[in-house]
mmCIF file of C-alpha atoms in Angstrom:
data_model
loop_
_atom_site.group_PDB
_atom_site.id
_atom_site.type_symbol
_atom_site.label_atom_id
_atom_site.label_comp_id
_atom_site.label_asym_id
_atom_site.label_seq_id
_atom_site.Cartn_x
_atom_site.Cartn_y
_atom_site.Cartn_z
ATOM 1 C CA UNK A 1 10.835 -12.027 9.516
ATOM 2 C CA UNK A 2 9.701 -15.069 7.575
ATOM 3 C CA UNK A 3 6.470 -15.042 9.577
ATOM 4 C CA UNK A 4 5.583 -11.495 8.587
ATOM 5 C CA UNK A 5 2.674 -11.494 6.151
ATOM 6 C CA UNK A 6 3.159 -9.682 2.881
ATOM 7 C CA UNK A 7 -0.242 -10.510 1.429
ATOM 8 C CA UNK A 8 -3.769 -10.628 2.829
ATOM 9 C CA UNK A 9 -2.966 -8.352 5.770
ATOM 10 C CA UNK A 10 -5.768 -6.814 7.828
ATOM 11 C CA UNK A 11 -5.526 -3.400 6.148
ATOM 12 C CA UNK A 12 -5.472 -5.044 2.715
ATOM 13 C CA UNK A 13 -8.498 -7.198 3.474
ATOM 14 C CA UNK A 14 -10.406 -4.159 4.772
ATOM 15 C CA UNK A 15 -9.747 -2.225 1.553
ATOM 16 C CA UNK A 16 -10.539 -5.214 -0.657
ATOM 17 C CA UNK A 17 -13.865 -5.938 1.047
ATOM 18 C CA UNK A 18 -14.988 -2.326 0.880
ATOM 19 C CA UNK A 19 -14.060 -1.768 -2.768
ATOM 20 C CA UNK A 20 -15.602 -5.099 -3.823
ATOM 21 C CA UNK A 21 -18.830 -4.126 -2.026
ATOM 22 C CA UNK A 22 -18.842 -0.917 -4.097
ATOM 23 C CA UNK A 23 -18.857 -2.974 -7.291
ATOM 24 C CA UNK A 24 -15.190 -2.431 -8.121
ATOM 25 C CA UNK A 25 -13.313 -5.433 -9.496
ATOM 26 C CA UNK A 26 -9.566 -5.845 -9.354
ATOM 27 C CA UNK A 27 -6.571 -8.137 -9.734
ATOM 28 C CA UNK A 28 -4.417 -9.005 -6.742
ATOM 29 C CA UNK A 29 -0.605 -8.771 -6.633
ATOM 30 C CA UNK A 30 -0.069 -8.541 -10.392
ATOM 31 C CA UNK A 31 3.466 -9.855 -10.925
ATOM 32 C CA UNK A 32 3.664 -8.357 -14.414
ATOM 33 C CA UNK A 33 3.691 -4.800 -13.030
ATOM 34 C CA UNK A 34 6.598 -3.105 -11.221
ATOM 35 C CA UNK A 35 6.370 -3.502 -7.449
ATOM 36 C CA UNK A 36 3.540 -6.078 -7.603
ATOM 37 C CA UNK A 37 0.766 -3.671 -6.538
ATOM 38 C CA UNK A 38 -1.604 -5.013 -3.879
ATOM 39 C CA UNK A 39 -4.574 -4.266 -6.108
ATOM 40 C CA UNK A 40 -4.787 -3.439 -9.808
ATOM 41 C CA UNK A 41 -7.834 -1.937 -11.506
ATOM 42 C CA UNK A 42 -7.213 -2.582 -15.226
ATOM 43 C CA UNK A 43 -10.464 -0.848 -16.217
ATOM 44 C CA UNK A 44 -9.219 2.388 -14.633
ATOM 45 C CA UNK A 45 -5.492 1.717 -15.299
ATOM 46 C CA UNK A 46 -4.855 2.271 -11.594
ATOM 47 C CA UNK A 47 -2.507 0.466 -9.206
ATOM 48 C CA UNK A 48 -3.088 0.563 -5.454
ATOM 49 C CA UNK A 49 -0.453 -0.066 -2.800
ATOM 50 C CA UNK A 50 -1.408 -0.603 0.857
ATOM 51 C CA UNK A 51 1.713 0.154 2.878
ATOM 52 C CA UNK A 52 2.451 -0.696 6.479
ATOM 53 C CA UNK A 53 3.751 2.414 8.247
ATOM 54 C CA UNK A 54 6.668 0.587 9.886
ATOM 55 C CA UNK A 55 7.822 -1.499 6.918
ATOM 56 C CA UNK A 56 7.696 1.359 4.434
ATOM 57 C CA UNK A 57 8.947 4.110 6.762
ATOM 58 C CA UNK A 58 5.941 6.444 6.851
ATOM 59 C CA UNK A 59 7.356 9.855 7.740
ATOM 60 C CA UNK A 60 5.885 11.662 10.777
ATOM 61 C CA UNK A 61 3.744 8.677 11.734
ATOM 62 C CA UNK A 62 3.486 7.337 15.259
ATOM 63 C CA UNK A 63 3.545 3.767 13.939
ATOM 64 C CA UNK A 64 6.966 4.233 12.352
ATOM 65 C CA UNK A 65 9.591 3.988 15.063
ATOM 66 C CA UNK A 66 13.070 2.673 14.328
ATOM 67 C CA UNK A 67 13.877 -0.165 16.760
ATOM 68 C CA UNK A 68 16.519 0.536 19.388
ATOM 69 C CA UNK A 69 18.420 -2.674 18.623
ATOM 70 C CA UNK A 70 20.197 -3.265 15.311
ATOM 71 C CA UNK A 71 19.273 0.285 14.318
ATOM 72 C CA UNK A 72 21.627 0.443 11.330
ATOM 73 C CA UNK A 73 20.274 -2.797 9.895
ATOM 74 C CA UNK A 74 16.647 -1.680 10.293
ATOM 75 C CA UNK A 75 17.303 1.727 8.764
ATOM 76 C CA UNK A 76 18.994 0.088 5.774
ATOM 77 C CA UNK A 77 16.071 -2.335 5.407
ATOM 78 C CA UNK A 78 13.403 0.368 5.589
ATOM 79 C CA UNK A 79 15.335 2.762 3.328
ATOM 80 C CA UNK A 80 15.666 -0.078 0.817
ATOM 81 C CA UNK A 81 11.878 -0.523 0.917
ATOM 82 C CA UNK A 82 11.400 3.215 0.359
ATOM 83 C CA UNK A 83 13.714 3.172 -2.660
ATOM 84 C CA UNK A 84 11.898 0.154 -4.146
ATOM 85 C CA UNK A 85 8.538 1.866 -3.567
ATOM 86 C CA UNK A 86 9.711 5.059 -5.264
ATOM 87 C CA UNK A 87 11.157 3.149 -8.243
ATOM 88 C CA UNK A 88 8.000 1.059 -8.653
ATOM 89 C CA UNK A 89 5.741 4.105 -8.588
ATOM 90 C CA UNK A 90 7.921 5.948 -11.121
ATOM 91 C CA UNK A 91 7.938 2.951 -13.494
ATOM 92 C CA UNK A 92 4.168 2.553 -13.251
ATOM 93 C CA UNK A 93 3.592 6.250 -13.918
ATOM 94 C CA UNK A 94 5.930 6.099 -16.923
ATOM 95 C CA UNK A 95 3.807 3.248 -18.271
ATOM 96 C CA UNK A 96 0.698 5.438 -17.937
ATOM 97 C CA UNK A 97 -0.679 3.975 -14.708
ATOM 98 C CA UNK A 98 -2.253 6.050 -11.973
ATOM 99 C CA UNK A 99 -0.879 5.067 -8.561
ATOM 100 C CA UNK A 100 -2.656 5.315 -5.208
ATOM 101 C CA UNK A 101 -0.841 4.629 -1.928
ATOM 102 C CA UNK A 102 -2.788 3.945 1.250
ATOM 103 C CA UNK A 103 -0.956 3.981 4.557
ATOM 104 C CA UNK A 104 -1.905 1.655 7.407
ATOM 105 C CA UNK A 105 -2.470 4.591 9.780
ATOM 106 C CA UNK A 106 -5.095 6.047 7.424
ATOM 107 C CA UNK A 107 -7.256 2.989 8.087
ATOM 108 C CA UNK A 108 -7.135 3.132 11.886
ATOM 109 C CA UNK A 109 -9.261 4.777 14.565
ATOM 110 C CA UNK A 110 -12.375 5.567 12.583
ATOM 111 C CA UNK A 111 -10.584 7.126 9.617
ATOM 112 C CA UNK A 112 -11.114 4.125 7.336
ATOM 113 C CA UNK A 113 -14.649 4.851 6.103
ATOM 114 C CA UNK A 114 -13.856 8.316 4.826
ATOM 115 C CA UNK A 115 -10.570 7.248 3.217
ATOM 116 C CA UNK A 116 -12.140 4.236 1.496
ATOM 117 C CA UNK A 117 -15.066 6.297 0.173
ATOM 118 C CA UNK A 118 -12.604 8.841 -1.233
ATOM 119 C CA UNK A 119 -10.660 6.095 -3.009
ATOM 120 C CA UNK A 120 -13.808 4.546 -4.470
ATOM 121 C CA UNK A 121 -14.943 7.977 -5.710
ATOM 122 C CA UNK A 122 -11.509 8.670 -7.138
ATOM 123 C CA UNK A 123 -11.592 5.405 -9.093
ATOM 124 C CA UNK A 124 -15.153 5.719 -10.324
ATOM 125 C CA UNK A 125 -15.114 9.431 -11.160
ATOM 126 C CA UNK A 126 -11.717 9.386 -12.831
#
């Protein structure tokens, strides 16, 4: 588990490159905010999380499959991540932040362009 990347993952880099190319500027992994969002847009008071489907337990997703070994441990781990995600989002919203969550599966198999354009539009036309 220590070799699993938490920052600068492929989905994160894809989102960062696209939004930067659209002229949007952001902070990375702001430790002062609950949950350390992957990207923070202070100008728009928006926090963006890019979640891996497996690690964050994306419901009804083909990329989220509980392993057959140590099932109880994995379910506890993933449920703990879900609880932390929920708490972080609630705290940010209470502080007046808008929160956007992107799932890894939304950036696969040709879906990325449309999703990224929608996010850029959502930020700009807020």
